[in-house]
């Protein structure tokens, strides 16, 4: 029998991962509009 | 009320703020400011709920509640467990109380924002507070991971709160990338431990590790250091911290710096000292190195900043280093001092960030070079800022004096190298803070400011409450040392008391007496010496033209590219893993 804890483990991680990816992508869309670039090396207004 | 009754209240302390978070965006449809009012009410209610068991817990009782009554069988526990020990409850109470004050401040300062913004803000703010309280009270590694991720998601939204500003988006990108990496590390660590021992409950992990510690367990510990070290902003995982603190509104910076980064320190102390215990002893040396490095590097970077909020943000890196050094001494007085300093830092750093945020909000200026003369225009803010700076500098009778003194004393006895590093960090910290105070508040400024918005009552209440806490905690330090910090340290260092309590439905820790000599000449001279040296360094730095080459090089390493920060972070992980695996 598969370990239900491990399945619960992975499902939770997937759900959290989807949420984080959604936030990440929405930020990337906005960044692309502002900076006209998808290279994260170009996005460095704050440094030091 | 019985212990079981009090323990049954623990899940409610998370449920209340989460309910508030759900209601907030809905309430925004009724009235613009209602979400924040709900936030203040829910955090006050949470504080009361947490205060109910406080008396029992701080006298040494560990309260445990198994959700759904899934009790341990034969020492195995896989259910959701809430537990309050003095260390966890202290952090939870601090979070709830400070959270209420910060939401009240927001209600006053950001009152002009639209309904949608305020609804979202109040929702994310309460969600983050709920996650911090959940982390403080959970007794399960996987639940800790989930709370970490809840806090992370809420912090992403709050960092990017000013969505129309490119800097906010940039900061949000950095915090998302680095925190997601950190969360992955914690997840893999939990998986490694579960696959090795079939255990996720802290008590069960402790018992399993005491019986047998494998190399995989120490690699898991390295991953945990990476994950929570990122959240704590320890060098070299700190790339996100300064940007996130700079880009978000003042009360959010205060929340991040006062409470959220503490989650990292809190979890590291709990995992290294309570859960791993003797099995994780090698990690203390690693944490000592990371702590000393963060303390010095953070302070030096703070000295070189032109942005007021970045000065405070890099100082947070430095202070988190000090806390980690305190916890990794594994000695009762220093761990008591570190717990006490964690509370003090939350109070004075929140105060400083609120001051900085209120200035940025009122003047629209962020750079020290553009500010000046604010003491005349903003006497209340200047007074509050100076109190915060004096507290950081450890000037008696403010609250930083005793807590730093307790950490320094122990290092002086047992870790001379770390002692020197922390003294250097303290001198540079004082220099950085006094430089910022001078440039922003006391320097003469030729141009007058455009009409400054007046200070609203809620802002004054928050400034007053936090400044009063800085002074009060300093004047009657024994209140916190005897009744909160010493029991918390005893729980951290109490061997198997806390883990055994988790598996037995409750337990006890000893409440030791930790003394600190307030009028010892050595302490007072140390403070005097560091303050004089700090002021000298500040004077030298303000007068000189251009930056010293050390500063130029150190700042050049902070390229602003998230790729580089991720590379530093990964390199840190590789070194930490190698160090712990070899130490086994």
Coordinates of N, CA, C and O in Angstrom, one line a residue, chain B residues 145 148-149 152 156 175-189 222-232 237 240 569 573:
Chain B
X145 N 6.6 23.8 7.4 CA 6.8 24.1 6.0 C 5.6 24.8 5.4 O 5.7 25.8 4.7
X148 N 5.4 28.3 6.7 CA 6.5 29.1 6.0 C 6.0 29.5 4.7 O 6.2 30.7 4.3
X149 N 5.3 28.6 3.9 CA 4.9 29.0 2.6 C 3.7 30.0 2.6 O 3.6 30.9 1.8
X152 N 5.3 33.2 3.2 CA 6.0 33.6 2.0 C 5.0 34.2 0.9 O 5.2 35.3 0.4
X156 N 5.0 38.0 -0.5 CA 5.1 38.4 -1.9 C 4.2 39.5 -2.3 O 4.5 40.5 -2.9
X175 N 12.2 38.6 -3.9 CA 11.8 37.8 -2.8 C 11.1 36.5 -3.2 O 11.3 35.5 -2.6
X176 N 10.4 36.5 -4.3 CA 9.7 35.3 -4.8 C 10.8 34.3 -5.2 O 10.7 33.1 -4.7
X177 N 11.8 34.6 -5.9 CA 12.8 33.6 -6.4 C 13.5 33.1 -5.2 O 13.6 31.8 -5.0
X178 N 14.0 33.9 -4.3 CA 14.9 33.4 -3.2 C 14.1 32.7 -2.2 O 14.5 31.7 -1.6
X179 N 12.9 33.2 -1.9 CA 12.0 32.5 -0.9 C 11.5 31.2 -1.4 O 11.4 30.2 -0.6
X180 N 11.2 31.1 -2.7 CA 10.7 29.8 -3.2 C 11.8 28.8 -3.2 O 11.6 27.6 -2.9
X181 N 13.1 29.2 -3.5 CA 14.2 28.3 -3.3 C 14.3 27.8 -1.9 O 14.5 26.6 -1.6
X182 N 14.2 28.7 -0.9 CA 14.3 28.4 0.5 C 13.2 27.4 0.9 O 13.4 26.4 1.6
X183 N 12.0 27.7 0.4 CA 10.9 26.8 0.7 C 11.1 25.4 0.2 O 10.8 24.4 0.8
X184 N 11.7 25.3 -1.0 CA 12.0 24.0 -1.6 C 13.0 23.3 -0.7 O 12.9 22.0 -0.5
X185 N 14.0 24.0 -0.2 CA 15.0 23.4 0.7 C 14.3 22.8 2.0 O 14.6 21.7 2.4
X186 N 13.4 23.5 2.5 CA 12.7 23.0 3.7 C 11.8 21.8 3.4 O 11.8 20.8 4.2
X187 N 11.2 21.8 2.2 CA 10.4 20.7 1.8 C 11.3 19.4 1.7 O 10.9 18.3 2.1
X188 N 12.4 19.6 1.0 CA 13.3 18.4 0.8 C 13.8 17.9 2.1 O 13.9 16.7 2.4
X189 N 14.1 18.9 3.1 CA 14.6 18.5 4.4 C 13.5 17.6 5.1 O 13.8 16.6 5.7
X222 N 21.3 21.0 7.0 CA 21.9 22.1 6.2 C 20.8 22.7 5.3 O 20.8 23.9 5.2
X223 N 19.9 21.9 4.8 CA 18.8 22.5 4.0 C 17.9 23.3 4.8 O 17.4 24.4 4.3
X224 N 17.7 22.9 6.0 CA 16.8 23.8 6.9 C 17.5 25.1 7.2 O 16.9 26.1 7.3
X225 N 18.9 25.0 7.5 CA 19.6 26.3 7.7 C 19.5 27.2 6.5 O 19.3 28.4 6.6
X226 N 19.6 26.6 5.3 CA 19.4 27.4 4.1 C 18.0 28.0 4.0 O 17.9 29.2 3.8
X227 N 17.0 27.2 4.2 CA 15.6 27.7 4.1 C 15.3 28.8 5.1 O 14.9 29.9 4.7
X228 N 15.6 28.5 6.4 CA 15.2 29.5 7.4 C 16.2 30.6 7.5 O 15.9 31.7 7.9
X229 N 17.5 30.3 7.0 CA 18.5 31.3 7.0 C 18.1 32.4 5.9 O 18.3 33.6 6.1
X230 N 17.5 31.9 4.8 CA 17.0 32.9 3.8 C 15.9 33.8 4.4 O 15.9 35.0 4.3
X231 N 15.0 33.2 5.1 CA 13.9 33.9 5.7 C 14.5 34.9 6.8 O 14.0 36.0 6.9
X232 N 15.5 34.5 7.5 CA 16.1 35.3 8.5 C 17.0 36.4 7.9 O 17.5 37.3 8.6
X237 N 22.5 34.6 2.3 CA 21.2 34.3 1.7 C 20.3 35.6 1.7 O 19.1 35.5 1.6
X240 N 17.4 39.2 -1.0 CA 16.1 39.8 -1.1 C 15.8 40.9 -0.1 O 14.9 41.7 -0.4
X569 N 23.3 32.3 -2.7 CA 22.5 31.5 -1.8 C 22.9 30.0 -2.0 O 23.1 29.3 -1.0
X573 N 24.5 27.2 0.4 CA 24.0 25.9 0.7 C 25.0 24.8 0.6 O 25.1 23.9 1.4

